[in-house]
Short mmCIF file of C-alpha atoms in Angstrom, two decimals:
data_model
loop_
_atom_site.label_atom_id
_atom_site.label_comp_id
_atom_site.label_asym_id
_atom_site.label_seq_id
_atom_site.Cartn_x
_atom_site.Cartn_y
_atom_site.Cartn_z
CA MET A 370 -14.73 2.07 18.23
CA SER A 371 -14.49 2.50 14.46
CA ALA A 372 -13.32 -1.11 14.19
CA THR A 373 -16.37 -2.15 16.30
CA TYR A 374 -14.29 -3.70 19.09
CA LEU A 375 -16.05 -2.74 22.31
CA ASP A 376 -14.65 -2.66 25.86
CA GLN A 377 -16.24 -6.03 26.67
CA ALA A 378 -13.94 -7.71 24.17
CA PHE A 379 -10.93 -6.79 26.28
CA GLN A 380 -12.14 -8.19 29.62
CA GLY A 381 -9.33 -10.09 31.33
CA THR A 382 -6.66 -8.31 29.29
CA ALA A 383 -3.71 -6.69 31.09
CA PHE A 384 -3.37 -2.96 30.49
CA ALA A 385 -0.43 -0.60 31.05
CA ASP A 386 -0.19 3.16 31.50
CA THR A 387 2.37 3.55 28.70
CA PRO A 388 3.34 1.57 25.58
CA ALA A 389 6.85 1.16 27.00
CA ALA A 390 5.54 -0.53 30.13
CA LEU A 391 3.47 -2.90 28.02
CA VAL A 392 6.12 -4.00 25.52
CA ALA A 393 8.82 -4.39 28.19
CA LYS A 394 7.28 -7.69 29.31
CA ALA A 395 6.24 -9.06 25.92
CA ASP A 396 7.92 -11.89 24.05
CA ILE A 397 6.01 -10.97 20.88
CA VAL A 398 4.83 -7.44 20.07
CA LEU A 399 2.18 -6.99 17.37
CA ALA A 400 1.65 -3.62 15.69
CA VAL A 401 0.25 -2.11 12.51
CA GLN A 402 2.26 1.05 11.89
CA PRO A 403 6.05 1.21 12.43
CA PRO A 404 6.69 1.62 16.18
CA SER A 405 8.63 4.54 17.61
CA VAL A 406 12.32 4.20 18.42
CA GLU A 407 11.41 4.75 22.08
CA ALA A 408 8.98 1.81 22.03
CA VAL A 409 11.62 -0.44 20.47
CA LYS A 410 14.18 0.56 23.09
CA ALA A 411 11.69 -0.50 25.78
CA MET A 412 11.40 -4.02 24.35
CA LYS A 413 13.40 -6.77 25.98
CA PRO A 414 16.39 -8.15 24.03
CA GLY A 415 15.47 -11.07 21.82
CA ALA A 416 11.79 -10.19 21.63
CA VAL A 417 9.84 -10.53 18.38
CA LEU A 418 8.16 -7.61 16.61
CA ILE A 419 5.54 -8.14 13.90
CA SER A 420 4.60 -4.90 12.16
CA PHE A 421 4.94 -2.88 9.01
CA VAL A 422 8.45 -1.41 9.27
CA TYR A 423 9.38 0.12 5.88
CA GLY A 424 13.04 -0.14 6.74
CA ALA A 425 14.45 1.90 3.85
CA GLN A 426 12.33 4.88 4.93
CA ASN A 427 12.97 4.35 8.66
CA PRO A 428 16.70 3.66 9.14
CA ALA A 429 16.72 5.00 12.72
CA LEU A 430 14.00 2.51 13.63
CA VAL A 431 15.92 -0.36 12.03
CA ALA A 432 19.07 0.71 13.90
CA ALA A 433 17.12 0.51 17.17
CA LEU A 434 15.80 -2.94 16.26
CA ARG A 435 19.33 -4.10 15.45
CA ASP A 436 20.82 -2.66 18.63
CA GLY A 437 18.06 -4.19 20.75
CA LYS A 438 18.60 -7.60 19.14
CA ILE A 439 14.93 -7.63 18.18
CA THR A 440 13.68 -10.18 15.66
CA ALA A 441 11.57 -7.94 13.44
CA PHE A 442 9.09 -9.43 10.99
CA ALA A 443 8.38 -6.64 8.49
CA MET A 444 4.91 -7.31 7.10
CA GLU A 445 5.67 -5.49 3.85
CA ARG A 446 8.35 -8.13 3.16
CA ILE A 447 6.00 -11.14 3.08
CA PRO A 448 7.03 -13.04 -0.09
CA ARG A 449 4.58 -13.04 -3.00
CA ILE A 450 4.26 -16.83 -3.10
CA SER A 451 1.22 -19.10 -2.88
CA ARG A 452 1.81 -20.45 0.63
CA ALA A 453 2.27 -16.93 2.02
CA GLN A 454 -0.96 -15.48 0.61
CA ALA A 455 -2.78 -15.93 3.93
CA MET A 456 -0.11 -13.77 5.60
CA ASP A 457 0.13 -11.09 2.91
CA ALA A 458 -1.12 -7.98 4.70
CA LEU A 459 -0.09 -5.67 1.87
CA SER A 460 -2.51 -7.47 -0.43
CA SER A 461 -5.38 -7.67 2.05
CA GLN A 462 -5.15 -3.97 2.87
CA ALA A 463 -4.65 -3.03 -0.80
CA ALA A 464 -7.85 -4.87 -1.71
CA LEU A 465 -9.78 -2.70 0.75
CA ALA A 466 -8.09 0.50 -0.44
CA GLY A 467 -8.90 -0.36 -4.04
CA TYR A 468 -12.51 -1.11 -3.19
CA TYR A 469 -12.88 2.22 -1.41
CA ALA A 470 -11.15 4.46 -3.97
CA PRO A 471 -14.01 4.68 -6.54
CA LEU A 472 -16.49 5.30 -3.71
CA LEU A 473 -14.32 8.15 -2.47
CA GLY A 474 -13.99 9.55 -5.97
CA ALA A 475 -17.73 9.29 -6.62
CA VAL A 476 -18.47 11.55 -3.64
CA HIS A 477 -16.36 14.30 -5.23
CA MET A 478 -17.75 13.96 -8.76
CA PRO A 479 -20.40 16.38 -10.06
CA ARG A 480 -22.11 13.51 -11.91
CA ILE A 481 -23.26 9.93 -11.38
CA LEU A 482 -21.35 6.81 -12.38
CA PRO A 483 -23.98 4.59 -14.06
CA MET A 484 -26.08 5.27 -17.11
CA MET A 485 -29.53 6.50 -16.11
CA THR A 486 -32.63 6.90 -18.24
CA THR A 487 -35.13 9.54 -17.13
CA ALA A 488 -38.29 11.11 -18.53
CA VAL A 489 -36.24 14.00 -19.89
CA GLY A 490 -33.46 11.95 -21.44
CA SER A 491 -30.58 9.62 -20.66
CA LEU A 492 -27.40 10.26 -18.69
CA ARG A 493 -24.39 8.43 -20.04
CA ALA A 494 -22.20 6.30 -17.80
CA ALA A 495 -18.98 7.79 -16.46
CA THR A 496 -15.62 6.47 -17.64
CA VAL A 497 -13.26 5.30 -14.89
CA LEU A 498 -9.59 4.67 -15.73
CA VAL A 499 -7.54 2.64 -13.24
CA MET A 500 -3.76 2.92 -13.58
CA GLY A 501 -1.80 0.12 -11.96
CA LEU A 502 -3.48 -3.30 -11.91
CA GLY A 503 -2.12 -4.94 -8.81
CA VAL A 504 -4.44 -5.99 -6.00
CA ALA A 505 -5.64 -2.43 -5.33
CA GLY A 506 -6.16 -1.61 -8.99
CA LEU A 507 -8.14 -4.74 -9.77
CA SER A 508 -10.28 -4.16 -6.69
CA ALA A 509 -10.92 -0.59 -7.85
CA LEU A 510 -11.93 -1.82 -11.31
CA ALA A 511 -14.37 -4.28 -9.77
CA THR A 512 -16.01 -1.60 -7.62
CA ALA A 513 -16.27 0.90 -10.48
CA HIS A 514 -17.81 -1.76 -12.72
CA ARG A 515 -20.35 -2.72 -10.04
CA LEU A 516 -21.29 0.95 -9.75
CA GLY A 517 -22.15 1.01 -13.45
CA ALA A 518 -19.17 2.91 -14.85
CA ILE A 519 -17.40 2.22 -18.14
CA THR A 520 -14.03 0.91 -16.96
CA GLU A 521 -10.54 0.94 -18.44
CA GLY A 522 -7.40 -0.48 -16.89
CA TYR A 523 -3.72 0.13 -17.55
CA ASP A 524 -0.55 -1.53 -16.29
CA VAL A 525 2.98 -1.82 -17.63
CA ARG A 526 2.72 -5.60 -17.11
CA PRO A 527 0.89 -7.06 -20.14
CA GLU A 528 -0.16 -10.18 -18.21
CA THR A 529 -2.67 -8.05 -16.28
CA ALA A 530 -4.76 -7.52 -19.44
CA GLU A 531 -6.69 -10.76 -18.99
CA GLN A 532 -7.37 -9.94 -15.33
CA ALA A 533 -8.75 -6.51 -16.23
CA GLN A 534 -10.91 -7.92 -19.00
CA SER A 535 -12.32 -10.57 -16.65
CA LEU A 536 -13.67 -7.68 -14.54
CA GLY A 537 -15.44 -6.11 -17.50
CA ALA A 538 -12.76 -3.50 -18.24
CA LYS A 539 -11.01 -2.54 -21.45
CA PHE A 540 -7.22 -2.92 -21.19
CA VAL A 541 -5.13 0.02 -22.42
CA ASP A 542 -2.08 -1.43 -24.19
CA THR A 543 0.82 1.02 -24.55
CA GLY A 544 3.25 -1.50 -26.02
CA VAL A 545 5.64 -1.24 -23.04
CA ASP A 546 6.48 -4.37 -21.03
CA ALA A 547 7.95 -3.58 -17.61
CA ARG A 548 7.52 -6.82 -15.70
CA GLY A 549 9.71 -6.87 -12.60
CA GLU A 550 10.46 -9.22 -9.73
CA GLY A 551 8.10 -10.32 -6.98
CA GLY A 552 4.96 -9.38 -8.86
CA TYR A 553 5.91 -5.71 -9.07
CA ALA A 554 6.69 -3.59 -12.12
CA ARG A 555 10.24 -2.42 -12.70
CA GLU A 556 11.10 1.25 -13.08
CA LEU A 557 10.61 2.59 -16.62
CA THR A 558 13.36 4.17 -18.66
CA ALA A 559 12.93 7.77 -19.82
CA GLU A 560 12.15 6.55 -23.34
CA GLU A 561 9.53 4.11 -22.06
CA GLN A 562 7.97 6.80 -19.88
CA ALA A 563 7.59 9.08 -22.90
CA LYS A 564 6.00 6.28 -24.95
CA VAL A 565 3.54 5.43 -22.17
CA ARG A 566 2.66 9.09 -21.57
CA GLU A 567 1.84 9.60 -25.24
CA ALA A 568 -0.31 6.46 -25.44
CA LEU A 569 -2.22 7.26 -22.25
CA SER A 570 -2.90 10.95 -22.84
CA ARG A 571 -6.10 10.37 -24.83
CA HIS A 572 -7.51 7.99 -22.23
CA ILE A 573 -6.64 10.38 -19.39
CA ALA A 574 -8.34 13.26 -21.21
CA GLN A 575 -11.54 11.24 -21.70
CA ALA A 576 -11.81 9.89 -18.14
CA ASP A 577 -14.33 11.18 -15.62
CA MET A 578 -12.45 9.50 -12.78
CA ILE A 579 -8.93 8.11 -12.54
CA VAL A 580 -7.66 5.85 -9.77
CA THR A 581 -3.86 5.51 -9.59
CA THR A 582 -2.25 2.71 -7.57
CA ALA A 583 1.34 2.39 -8.83
CA ALA A 584 4.11 1.75 -6.30
CA VAL A 585 7.74 0.63 -6.33
CA PRO A 586 8.85 -1.03 -3.05
CA GLY A 587 11.19 1.21 -1.06
CA ARG A 588 11.07 3.97 -3.66
CA ARG A 589 9.04 7.09 -4.38
CA ALA A 590 5.81 6.37 -6.25
CA PRO A 591 6.24 6.83 -10.02
CA ILE A 592 4.59 9.82 -11.69
CA LEU A 593 1.86 8.52 -14.01
CA ILE A 594 -0.02 11.75 -14.75
CA SER A 595 1.79 14.98 -15.63
CA ALA A 596 0.60 18.54 -15.02
CA GLU A 597 0.11 18.88 -18.77
CA GLN A 598 -2.17 15.84 -18.86
CA ILE A 599 -4.15 17.11 -15.86
CA ALA A 600 -4.72 20.43 -17.64
CA ALA A 601 -6.23 18.56 -20.60
CA MET A 602 -8.75 16.60 -18.51
CA LYS A 603 -12.49 17.21 -18.40
CA PRO A 604 -13.86 19.89 -16.08
CA GLY A 605 -15.14 18.12 -12.98
CA ALA A 606 -12.92 15.06 -13.42
CA VAL A 607 -11.55 13.44 -10.27
CA ILE A 608 -8.26 11.67 -9.57
CA VAL A 609 -7.95 9.38 -6.53
CA ASP A 610 -4.22 8.90 -5.96
CA LEU A 611 -3.63 5.78 -3.86
CA GLY A 612 0.10 6.34 -4.30
CA ALA A 613 -0.06 9.45 -2.12
CA GLU A 614 1.64 7.80 0.87
CA SER A 615 4.76 7.32 -1.28
CA GLY A 616 4.67 10.81 -2.77
CA GLY A 617 1.86 10.39 -5.29
CA ASN A 618 1.35 9.24 -8.88
CA CYS A 619 0.29 12.71 -10.09
CA GLU A 620 2.29 15.92 -10.28
CA GLY A 621 -0.48 17.81 -8.49
CA THR A 622 -0.98 15.38 -5.60
CA ARG A 623 -0.58 16.66 -2.04
CA PRO A 624 -0.48 13.69 0.36
CA GLY A 625 -3.31 13.86 2.87
CA GLU A 626 -5.12 16.67 1.06
CA THR A 627 -7.84 17.23 -1.53
CA VAL A 628 -6.86 19.92 -4.01
CA THR A 629 -8.21 21.46 -7.20
CA VAL A 630 -5.71 21.74 -10.03
CA GLY A 631 -7.20 23.51 -13.02
CA PRO A 632 -10.42 21.66 -13.90
CA VAL A 633 -9.58 18.57 -11.83
CA THR A 634 -10.04 17.52 -8.19
CA ILE A 635 -7.10 15.45 -6.92
CA LEU A 636 -7.47 13.36 -3.77
CA GLY A 637 -4.33 12.21 -1.95
CA PRO A 638 -5.78 9.98 0.81
CA LEU A 639 -3.52 8.42 3.44
CA ASN A 640 -4.06 5.14 5.30
CA VAL A 641 -7.15 4.39 3.23
CA PRO A 642 -7.89 0.98 4.85
CA SER A 643 -8.54 2.78 8.15
CA ALA A 644 -11.74 4.14 6.59
CA LEU A 645 -12.92 0.52 6.61
CA ALA A 646 -11.57 -0.18 10.08
CA GLN A 647 -13.67 -3.23 10.92
CA HIS A 648 -12.66 -5.30 7.92
CA ALA A 649 -9.13 -3.87 7.82
CA SER A 650 -8.64 -5.04 11.42
CA GLU A 651 -10.16 -8.46 10.76
CA LEU A 652 -7.97 -9.11 7.73
CA TYR A 653 -4.77 -7.84 9.33
CA ALA A 654 -5.40 -9.90 12.48
CA LYS A 655 -5.79 -13.04 10.37
CA ASN A 656 -2.63 -12.22 8.41
CA VAL A 657 -0.65 -11.84 11.64
CA LEU A 658 -2.15 -14.96 13.23
CA ASN A 659 -1.18 -17.05 10.21
CA LEU A 660 2.37 -15.72 10.45
CA VAL A 661 2.65 -16.35 14.20
CA THR A 662 1.51 -19.96 13.83
CA LEU A 663 4.37 -20.46 11.40
CA PHE A 664 7.07 -19.98 14.04
CA VAL A 665 5.38 -20.55 17.42
CA LYS A 666 5.29 -24.26 18.20
CA ASP A 667 3.92 -25.64 21.49
CA GLY A 668 4.07 -22.20 23.06
CA ALA A 669 7.72 -21.60 22.13
CA ILE A 670 9.32 -19.44 19.43
CA ALA A 671 11.12 -21.59 16.87
CA LEU A 672 12.63 -19.69 13.94
CA ASP A 673 13.52 -21.77 10.89
CA PHE A 674 15.44 -19.60 8.43
CA ASP A 675 15.29 -22.37 5.85
CA ASP A 676 11.61 -21.45 5.55
CA GLU A 677 11.41 -18.92 2.72
CA VAL A 678 8.57 -17.01 4.39
CA ILE A 679 10.51 -16.51 7.61
CA ALA A 680 13.77 -15.82 5.77
CA GLY A 681 12.11 -13.31 3.48
CA THR A 682 10.11 -11.48 6.13
CA VAL A 683 12.59 -11.12 9.01
CA LEU A 684 14.41 -7.79 8.67
CA THR A 685 16.54 -7.88 11.84
CA HIS A 686 17.67 -10.80 14.00
CA SER A 687 20.34 -11.21 16.69
CA GLY A 688 21.80 -7.78 16.02
CA GLU A 689 21.99 -8.21 12.25
CA ILE A 690 20.11 -6.47 9.41
CA ARG A 691 19.14 -9.07 6.83
CA ASP A 692 18.48 -6.74 3.87
CA GLU A 693 21.47 -5.21 2.08
CA GLY A 694 19.68 -2.06 0.90
CA VAL A 695 18.30 -1.32 4.35
CA ARG A 696 21.68 -2.11 5.92
CA LYS A 697 23.33 0.52 3.74
CA ALA A 698 20.69 3.09 4.71
CA VAL A 699 21.35 2.38 8.39
CA GLU A 700 25.12 2.54 7.89
CA LYS A 701 24.71 6.08 6.56
CA ILE A 702 23.08 7.28 9.78
CA ASP A 703 25.64 5.32 11.82
CA THR A 704 28.41 7.18 9.99
CA SER A 705 26.66 10.51 10.51
CA CYS A 706 26.37 9.87 14.24
CA VAL A 707 30.06 8.98 14.51
CA GLU A 708 31.12 12.09 12.62
CA ALA A 709 28.84 14.28 14.74
CA ALA A 710 30.41 12.86 17.90
CA LYS A 711 33.95 13.77 16.82
#
């Protein structure tokens, strides 16, 4: 209902009493969240799964996909290339999460975002600092600017400065360049982390709201704001931590909770796009449709592994795991199972 799809939209659709009964007959299974191991075991050998999988965090699931000879398209693995943009679900969902973050933060602030002039004086605009200027961060900057806030943006990739400035924000330059592969930032060294922390402390202390969006694929979210920096923030300041699903970008973040740490309210929202279910569903459906049309020709599945989108997105195929890091994670649980059986 929250996505506004009513019962009438499903007229003529076959239903099953259990997920297992449904997927057992399907050639292609579409999902959003990683499926359960039980659901994968119910799929017929050689079937195709399209879903977020997060293989490094779900080795038991990947083992089940391998053992079932399932061809698994992991949506988080869509390559960051021009021709794959229409299939990039991470970006489409991140844009919604970024849009929503300042709105969520504004509800928890004891003040307004824009400047306001009244008969008894003027209220100054709030300062919003966005840390991490990928798709989510830039979307957050745009929303905060539209709401009338003074906006600042920070990223370890200097090339994002122009993008932030085009949205009306001031770019915070720390002098550290951490450009990585695939459009992501690399992990900072301890020395670089100290340099960044020192340069950002003043901006953190002056912010009325901070939105953090930093993520490293397959790894815990990096800590951007320390407990010491939180203690130095303004009373009533709010942090919206979009990195909460990967552990959080702040030392005080509790995933799925809203907590008060000293003078600051820290929000650790999970599955933020679900708060905008209608558009989240529309965008994800289009992403998946564009991917399906890439390998379904004349009603038949035709996988071309010379296609960089297919090669980059498929995680398991014909009993093989196509990512070395994920394969090693699965081998660890395979070894544990063998030792336990001895």
